[in-house]
């Protein structure tokens, strides 16, 4: 099959590369000349393990190409996937559909034959029917179908998620569109991965409901962690005991400084807004959003306590600023709440992150970027594990504590044991829920 992929951001690029690895002929199109030039040189503009090699292999095989010309991408295409951004609109929590609708309209004006226009971007319930109306109005003579195909990719594990998915969700209105989408995903169907074919609204809702539920699990265990700190419980043991229940499961039960990233903040906000619009309030989701912000602020107070109540003049080493390891994404990361609070209170902040510096330099002004944790810890008053990169999991704690001015550690990802930290020379050690 021939596939046109509109948008070469995280979702579009990963999806396009993986579709080409299925054996499809994929053309990725973007309006950004610099991005297309970079891709044509074989450079990946995002950090995702394994993506650069997979892209190079499929370009070499002639199945994957990049262009600025939508007409070129759509020539002979069976499907056109819209994978553009849907950021949260300022002021009202809505997902901004400007780019989605523009891509749909331009595709309609460009297409010459029957095509399935597939929304890969995360969009509110009802959007795909609006896409249908936009396409029909832009080109009344075009024969087409609209499909919803939400993505479920974890940054840092996106290729495996695409190639070995828990499920693929496809929303369609016609048998013809269902057949085309079945052909697109035939390699997964042949390997018995579940393909859920449903209506447009259900497909759209599945995406929001799934992300809101996962955000709820994270927020719930973070609230339990706060209670454990008051009662003397150990949230890691609580999480383990809960997770062994098959009805609950152990995923997303890891206490930390709050969720961030490209999906959970945006999608929970959008779902809450959808509920308000339809007079069916998403009260749990609204509470999750509020509690998650409260958790980030609670982390600041935890750090303040470790600095004896005052950040002014203190040197704080921050290990990790991306919202999770194995990504360069800093969208809504806890660091964007915590680090500015430290700087604003007079702290001298040093930051180490294997991939976060390029984006972080603009988002976190007035910090000092250093290359390794030992350099960051030298003469510091506090060291903070904020993102659980593998590089931070086996540090020489004795070396770090001996080089600090005040050997205090805040382990906000619970990757060390209190006994190990204290026996390695740390005077004070604090974590989450222990």
Coordinates of C-alpha atoms in Angstrom, one line a residue:
X1 CA 0.0 0.0 0.0
X2 CA 1.0 3.6 -0.4
X3 CA 0.7 5.8 2.8
X4 CA 1.0 9.6 3.1
X5 CA 1.9 10.7 6.6
X6 CA 1.2 14.4 7.3
X7 CA 3.5 15.6 10.2
X8 CA 6.9 14.4 11.1
X9 CA 6.7 15.0 14.8
X10 CA 7.0 12.2 17.3
X11 CA 3.8 10.3 16.3
X12 CA 4.1 10.9 12.6
X13 CA 7.7 10.0 12.2
X14 CA 7.6 6.9 14.4
X15 CA 4.4 5.7 12.7
X16 CA 5.7 6.5 9.2
X17 CA 9.0 4.7 9.8
X18 CA 7.2 1.6 11.3
X19 CA 4.6 1.5 8.5
X20 CA 7.5 1.4 6.0
X21 CA 9.1 -1.4 7.9
X22 CA 5.8 -3.3 7.4
X23 CA 6.5 -3.1 3.7
X24 CA 4.3 -0.2 2.8
X25 CA 5.4 2.7 0.6
X26 CA 5.4 5.7 2.9
X27 CA 5.9 9.4 2.1
X28 CA 6.2 11.7 5.1
X29 CA 5.3 15.3 4.5
X30 CA 5.9 18.4 6.6
X31 CA 5.8 22.1 6.1
X32 CA 9.1 22.7 7.9
X33 CA 11.9 22.8 5.3
X34 CA 14.7 22.5 8.0
X35 CA 13.1 19.3 9.4
X36 CA 12.7 17.7 5.9
X37 CA 16.3 18.6 5.0
X38 CA 17.4 17.0 8.3
X39 CA 15.4 13.8 7.6
X40 CA 16.7 13.6 4.1
X41 CA 20.2 13.6 5.5
X42 CA 19.3 10.7 7.7
X43 CA 19.1 12.7 10.9
X44 CA 16.3 12.1 13.3
X45 CA 15.0 15.4 14.9
X46 CA 13.8 13.6 18.1
X47 CA 15.4 11.2 20.5
X48 CA 13.9 7.7 20.3
X49 CA 16.0 4.6 20.8
X50 CA 16.4 2.6 17.5
X51 CA 14.5 5.0 15.3
X52 CA 17.5 6.4 13.4
X53 CA 18.6 2.9 12.3
X54 CA 15.1 1.7 11.4
X55 CA 14.6 4.9 9.3
X56 CA 17.9 4.5 7.5
X57 CA 17.1 0.8 6.7
X58 CA 13.7 1.7 5.1
X59 CA 15.0 4.7 3.2
X60 CA 17.8 2.5 1.7
X61 CA 15.1 -0.1 0.8
X62 CA 13.2 2.6 -1.1
X63 CA 10.0 2.3 1.0
X64 CA 10.4 5.6 2.9
X65 CA 10.9 9.2 1.7
X66 CA 10.3 12.7 2.9
X67 CA 8.9 15.8 1.1
X68 CA 7.5 19.3 1.5
X69 CA 5.0 18.7 -1.3
X70 CA 1.7 17.2 -0.2
X71 CA 0.6 16.5 -3.8
X72 CA 3.7 14.4 -4.2
X73 CA 2.9 12.5 -1.0
X74 CA -0.7 11.9 -2.0
X75 CA 0.0 10.7 -5.5
X76 CA -1.5 7.3 -5.6
X77 CA -1.9 7.1 -1.9
X78 CA -4.5 4.6 -0.4
X79 CA -4.5 6.4 3.0
X80 CA -3.4 9.7 4.3
X81 CA -2.6 9.8 8.0
X82 CA -2.9 13.1 9.9
X83 CA -0.4 13.2 12.7
X84 CA -0.1 16.9 13.5
X85 CA 0.0 18.6 16.9
X86 CA -3.2 19.1 19.0
X87 CA -1.8 21.3 21.8
X88 CA -4.0 22.4 24.7
X89 CA -5.6 25.7 23.7
X90 CA -4.8 28.5 26.1
X91 CA -7.5 29.5 28.5
X92 CA -10.1 26.7 28.1
X93 CA -8.4 23.3 28.1
X94 CA -9.6 22.4 24.6
X95 CA -7.4 20.5 22.2
X96 CA -6.4 22.9 19.4
X97 CA -7.6 21.3 16.1
X98 CA -6.3 24.1 13.8
X99 CA -3.6 21.9 12.3
X100 CA -5.8 18.8 12.0
X101 CA -8.5 20.7 10.1
X102 CA -6.0 22.5 7.9
X103 CA -4.4 19.1 7.0
X104 CA -7.8 17.6 6.2
X105 CA -8.8 20.5 4.0
X106 CA -5.5 20.5 2.1
X107 CA -5.6 16.8 1.6
X108 CA -9.2 17.0 0.2
X109 CA -8.1 19.7 -2.3
X110 CA -5.1 17.6 -3.4
X111 CA -6.4 14.0 -3.5
X112 CA -7.4 12.7 -7.0
X113 CA -8.9 9.3 -6.1
X114 CA -10.6 7.4 -3.3
X115 CA -8.6 7.7 -0.1
X116 CA -9.1 7.0 3.5
X117 CA -8.2 10.0 5.6
X118 CA -7.0 8.7 9.0
X119 CA -6.7 10.9 12.1
X120 CA -3.7 9.7 14.0
X121 CA -3.5 12.8 16.2
X122 CA -5.3 12.7 19.6
X123 CA -8.6 14.6 19.0
X124 CA -11.8 15.1 21.1
X125 CA -14.9 13.0 20.5
X126 CA -16.7 14.2 17.5
X127 CA -13.7 15.5 15.6
X128 CA -13.6 12.9 12.9
X129 CA -17.1 13.7 11.9
X130 CA -16.0 17.3 11.6
X131 CA -13.1 16.2 9.5
X132 CA -15.5 14.4 7.2
X133 CA -17.5 17.6 6.8
X134 CA -14.4 19.7 6.1
X135 CA -13.2 17.3 3.5
X136 CA -16.6 17.0 1.8
X137 CA -17.0 20.8 1.7
X138 CA -13.4 21.3 0.3
X139 CA -13.8 18.7 -2.5
X140 CA -17.5 17.6 -3.0
X141 CA -16.4 15.3 -5.9
X142 CA -13.9 13.4 -3.9
X143 CA -14.7 9.8 -2.9
X144 CA -13.3 9.2 0.5
X145 CA -13.7 7.8 4.0
X146 CA -12.6 9.1 7.4
X147 CA -11.1 6.8 10.0
X148 CA -9.9 7.3 13.6
X149 CA -6.7 5.5 14.6
X150 CA -5.4 6.8 17.9
X151 CA -1.8 6.1 18.9
X152 CA -0.6 4.5 22.1
X153 CA 3.1 5.0 21.9
X154 CA 5.3 5.4 25.0
X155 CA 8.2 7.7 24.4
X156 CA 11.4 5.7 24.8
X157 CA 9.7 2.5 23.8
X158 CA 7.7 3.7 20.8
X159 CA 9.0 1.3 18.2
X160 CA 8.3 -1.8 20.3
X161 CA 4.9 -0.4 21.1
X162 CA 4.1 0.0 17.4
X163 CA 5.5 -3.3 16.3
X164 CA 4.1 -5.3 19.3
X165 CA 1.0 -3.3 20.5
X166 CA -1.4 -4.3 23.2
X167 CA -4.1 -3.4 20.7
X168 CA -4.7 -1.3 17.6
X169 CA -7.9 0.8 17.7
X170 CA -9.6 1.7 14.4
X171 CA -12.8 3.7 14.1
X172 CA -14.6 3.6 10.8
X173 CA -18.0 4.4 9.2
X174 CA -17.9 1.9 6.2
X175 CA -16.8 -1.6 5.4
X176 CA -14.6 -0.2 2.6
X177 CA -12.6 1.9 5.1
X178 CA -12.4 -1.1 7.5
X179 CA -10.9 -3.2 4.7
X180 CA -8.3 -0.6 3.8
X181 CA -7.3 -0.2 7.5
X182 CA -7.2 -4.0 7.9
X183 CA -4.7 -4.1 4.9
X184 CA -2.6 -1.3 6.5
X185 CA -2.3 -3.3 9.7
X186 CA -2.3 -6.8 8.1
X187 CA 1.3 -7.6 9.4
X188 CA 0.1 -7.2 13.0
X189 CA -3.2 -9.1 12.3
X190 CA -1.2 -12.0 11.0
X191 CA 0.8 -12.1 14.2
X192 CA -2.4 -12.2 16.3
X193 CA -2.2 -8.7 17.8
X194 CA -5.7 -7.5 18.7
X195 CA -7.3 -5.1 16.2
X196 CA -10.3 -3.3 17.7
X197 CA -12.5 -2.1 14.9
X198 CA -15.3 0.2 16.1
X199 CA -17.2 3.4 15.4
X200 CA -15.5 6.8 15.2
X201 CA -16.7 8.1 18.6
X202 CA -15.7 5.0 20.5
X203 CA -12.2 5.1 19.0
X204 CA -11.8 8.7 20.0
X205 CA -13.0 8.0 23.5
X206 CA -10.8 4.9 24.0
X207 CA -7.7 7.1 23.6
X208 CA -8.8 9.7 26.2
X209 CA -10.2 7.1 28.6
X210 CA -7.0 5.0 28.5
X211 CA -4.7 8.0 29.2
X212 CA -6.9 9.4 31.9
X213 CA -7.0 6.1 33.7
X214 CA -3.3 5.7 33.6
X215 CA -2.9 9.2 34.9
X216 CA -5.3 8.3 37.6
X217 CA -3.2 5.3 38.7
X218 CA -0.1 7.5 38.9
X219 CA -1.9 10.2 40.9
X220 CA -3.5 7.6 43.2
X221 CA -0.2 6.0 44.2
X222 CA 1.3 9.4 44.7
X223 CA -1.5 10.3 47.1
X224 CA -0.9 6.9 48.9
X225 CA 2.8 7.8 49.0
X226 CA 2.0 11.0 50.9
X227 CA -0.1 9.1 53.4
X228 CA 2.7 6.5 53.8
X229 CA 5.0 9.3 54.8
X230 CA 2.6 10.3 57.5
X231 CA 1.9 6.8 58.8
X232 CA 5.2 5.0 58.4
X233 CA 4.3 2.8 55.5
X234 CA 6.5 2.1 52.5
X235 CA 4.8 2.9 49.2
X236 CA 7.1 0.5 47.3
X237 CA 5.7 -2.4 49.4
X238 CA 2.2 -1.0 49.1
X239 CA 2.6 -0.8 45.3
X240 CA 3.9 -4.3 45.1
X241 CA 1.1 -5.7 47.2
X242 CA -1.5 -3.8 45.1
X243 CA 0.0 -4.7 41.8
X244 CA -0.1 -8.5 42.5
X245 CA -3.8 -8.2 42.3
X246 CA -4.6 -9.2 38.7
X247 CA -7.5 -6.7 38.7
X248 CA -5.1 -3.8 39.4
X249 CA -1.8 -4.8 37.8
X250 CA 1.6 -3.4 38.7
X251 CA 2.1 -0.9 35.9
X252 CA 1.9 2.9 36.6
X253 CA 2.0 2.3 40.3
X254 CA 5.4 3.9 40.8
X255 CA 5.4 6.9 43.2
X256 CA 7.2 10.0 42.0
X257 CA 7.0 13.8 41.6
X258 CA 3.9 13.8 39.4
X259 CA 3.2 12.9 35.7
X260 CA 4.2 15.1 32.7
X261 CA 4.9 14.5 29.1
X262 CA 3.1 15.0 25.7
X263 CA -0.1 13.0 26.5
X264 CA -1.3 12.8 30.1
X265 CA -1.5 16.6 30.9
X266 CA -3.0 17.4 27.5
X267 CA -5.4 14.5 27.3
X268 CA -6.7 14.8 30.9
X269 CA -7.4 18.5 30.4
X270 CA -9.2 17.8 27.1
X271 CA -11.3 15.0 28.6
X272 CA -12.3 17.3 31.5
X273 CA -13.3 19.9 29.0
X274 CA -15.3 17.5 26.9
X275 CA -17.2 16.4 30.0
X276 CA -18.0 20.0 30.8
X277 CA -19.3 20.6 27.3
X278 CA -21.6 17.7 27.4
X279 CA -22.8 18.4 31.0
X280 CA -21.3 15.1 32.1
X281 CA -18.4 16.3 34.4
X282 CA -15.3 14.1 34.6
X283 CA -14.9 14.7 38.4
X284 CA -12.3 12.0 38.9
X285 CA -10.2 13.4 36.0
X286 CA -10.6 16.9 37.2
X287 CA -9.4 15.8 40.7
X288 CA -6.4 14.0 39.1
X289 CA -5.3 17.2 37.3
X290 CA -5.5 19.2 40.5
X291 CA -3.8 16.6 42.7
X292 CA -1.0 16.2 40.2
X293 CA -0.2 19.9 40.3
X294 CA -0.3 19.7 44.1
X295 CA 2.1 16.8 44.1
X296 CA 4.7 18.8 42.1
X297 CA 4.4 21.7 44.6
X298 CA 4.7 19.3 47.5
X299 CA 8.1 18.2 46.1
X300 CA 9.3 21.8 46.4
X301 CA 8.5 21.8 50.1
X302 CA 10.3 18.4 50.5
X303 CA 13.4 20.0 48.9
X304 CA 13.1 23.1 51.0
X305 CA 13.1 21.0 54.1
X306 CA 16.3 19.3 53.0
X307 CA 17.8 22.8 52.6
X308 CA 16.9 23.7 56.2
X309 CA 13.9 25.8 55.1
X310 CA 15.7 28.1 52.8
X311 CA 17.0 27.8 49.2
X312 CA 18.7 31.2 49.1
X313 CA 22.4 30.7 48.5
X314 CA 22.2 26.9 48.4
X315 CA 23.6 24.9 45.5
X316 CA 21.2 22.2 44.2
X317 CA 22.2 19.4 41.8
X318 CA 19.3 18.2 39.7
X319 CA 19.7 14.8 38.0
X320 CA 17.3 14.6 35.1
X321 CA 14.8 17.1 33.8
X322 CA 12.9 15.3 31.0
X323 CA 9.5 14.0 32.1
X324 CA 10.8 10.4 31.9
X325 CA 14.0 8.6 30.9
X326 CA 14.9 7.7 27.3
X327 CA 13.3 10.8 25.8
X328 CA 14.3 14.4 25.2
X329 CA 10.7 15.5 25.8
X330 CA 10.2 18.1 28.6
X331 CA 6.6 18.9 28.0
X332 CA 4.9 19.5 31.4
X333 CA 7.8 17.7 33.1
X334 CA 7.9 18.1 36.9
X335 CA 11.2 19.9 36.5
X336 CA 9.4 22.8 34.9
X337 CA 7.6 23.4 38.2
X338 CA 10.4 22.5 40.6
X339 CA 13.5 24.0 39.0
X340 CA 12.1 27.5 38.5
X341 CA 10.9 27.5 42.1
X342 CA 14.4 26.7 43.3
X343 CA 16.0 29.4 41.0
X344 CA 13.3 32.0 42.0
X345 CA 14.1 31.3 45.7
X346 CA 17.8 32.1 45.2
X347 CA 19.3 28.6 44.7
X348 CA 22.2 28.0 42.4
X349 CA 20.9 25.1 40.3
X350 CA 23.1 22.7 38.3
X351 CA 21.4 20.3 35.9
X352 CA 22.6 16.9 34.4
X353 CA 20.4 15.2 31.8
X354 CA 21.6 12.8 29.0
X355 CA 19.1 14.2 26.4
X356 CA 17.3 17.2 28.0
X357 CA 19.8 20.0 27.5
X358 CA 18.9 21.0 23.9
X359 CA 15.2 21.7 24.9
X360 CA 16.0 22.5 28.5
X361 CA 18.3 25.5 27.8
X362 CA 15.3 27.5 26.6
X363 CA 12.9 26.2 29.2
X364 CA 15.1 26.4 32.2
X365 CA 17.1 29.7 32.0
X366 CA 19.5 30.6 34.8
X367 CA 20.7 27.1 35.5
X368 CA 24.1 25.7 34.9
X369 CA 24.3 22.6 32.7
X370 CA 27.0 20.1 33.6
X371 CA 28.1 16.8 32.0
X372 CA 28.0 14.3 34.9
X373 CA 26.5 13.9 38.4
X374 CA 29.8 14.0 40.1
X375 CA 30.6 17.4 38.7
X376 CA 27.1 18.6 39.6
X377 CA 27.4 17.4 43.2
X378 CA 30.8 19.1 43.9
X379 CA 30.2 21.5 46.9
X380 CA 26.5 21.2 46.5
X381 CA 24.0 21.4 49.4
X382 CA 21.4 19.0 47.9
X383 CA 21.3 16.4 45.1
X384 CA 17.9 15.6 43.6
X385 CA 17.1 12.5 41.5
X386 CA 14.2 13.9 39.4
X387 CA 14.3 11.6 36.3
X388 CA 15.3 7.9 36.7
X389 CA 17.8 7.6 33.8
X390 CA 19.8 4.4 33.9
X391 CA 22.9 6.6 34.2
X392 CA 21.7 7.7 37.7
X393 CA 20.8 4.2 39.1
X394 CA 24.3 3.0 40.1
X395 CA 26.1 6.1 41.2
X396 CA 29.1 6.0 43.6
X397 CA 27.1 7.5 46.5
X398 CA 30.2 7.6 48.7
X399 CA 32.1 9.7 46.2
X400 CA 29.1 12.0 45.7
X401 CA 28.5 12.6 49.4
X402 CA 32.2 13.2 50.1
X403 CA 32.3 16.0 47.5
X404 CA 29.2 17.8 48.6
X405 CA 29.2 20.7 51.0
X406 CA 26.1 19.3 52.8
X407 CA 25.4 15.7 52.0
X408 CA 21.7 15.7 51.5
X409 CA 19.7 13.7 48.9
X410 CA 16.2 13.9 47.6
X411 CA 15.4 10.7 45.7
X412 CA 12.2 11.5 44.0
X413 CA 12.1 8.3 42.0
X414 CA 12.9 5.9 44.9
X415 CA 15.9 4.3 43.0
X416 CA 18.1 4.0 46.2
X417 CA 17.6 2.6 49.6
X418 CA 17.8 4.9 52.6
X419 CA 20.2 2.6 54.4
X420 CA 22.6 2.6 51.4
X421 CA 22.5 6.4 51.1
X422 CA 23.1 6.9 54.8
X423 CA 25.9 4.3 55.0
X424 CA 27.5 6.0 52.1
X425 CA 28.0 9.3 54.0
X426 CA 24.7 11.1 53.3
X427 CA 23.6 13.0 56.4
X428 CA 20.0 13.2 55.3
X429 CA 18.1 11.2 52.7
X430 CA 14.4 11.6 51.7
X431 CA 12.4 9.8 49.1
X432 CA 8.7 9.4 48.1
X433 CA 6.3 7.5 50.4
X434 CA 9.0 5.9 52.5

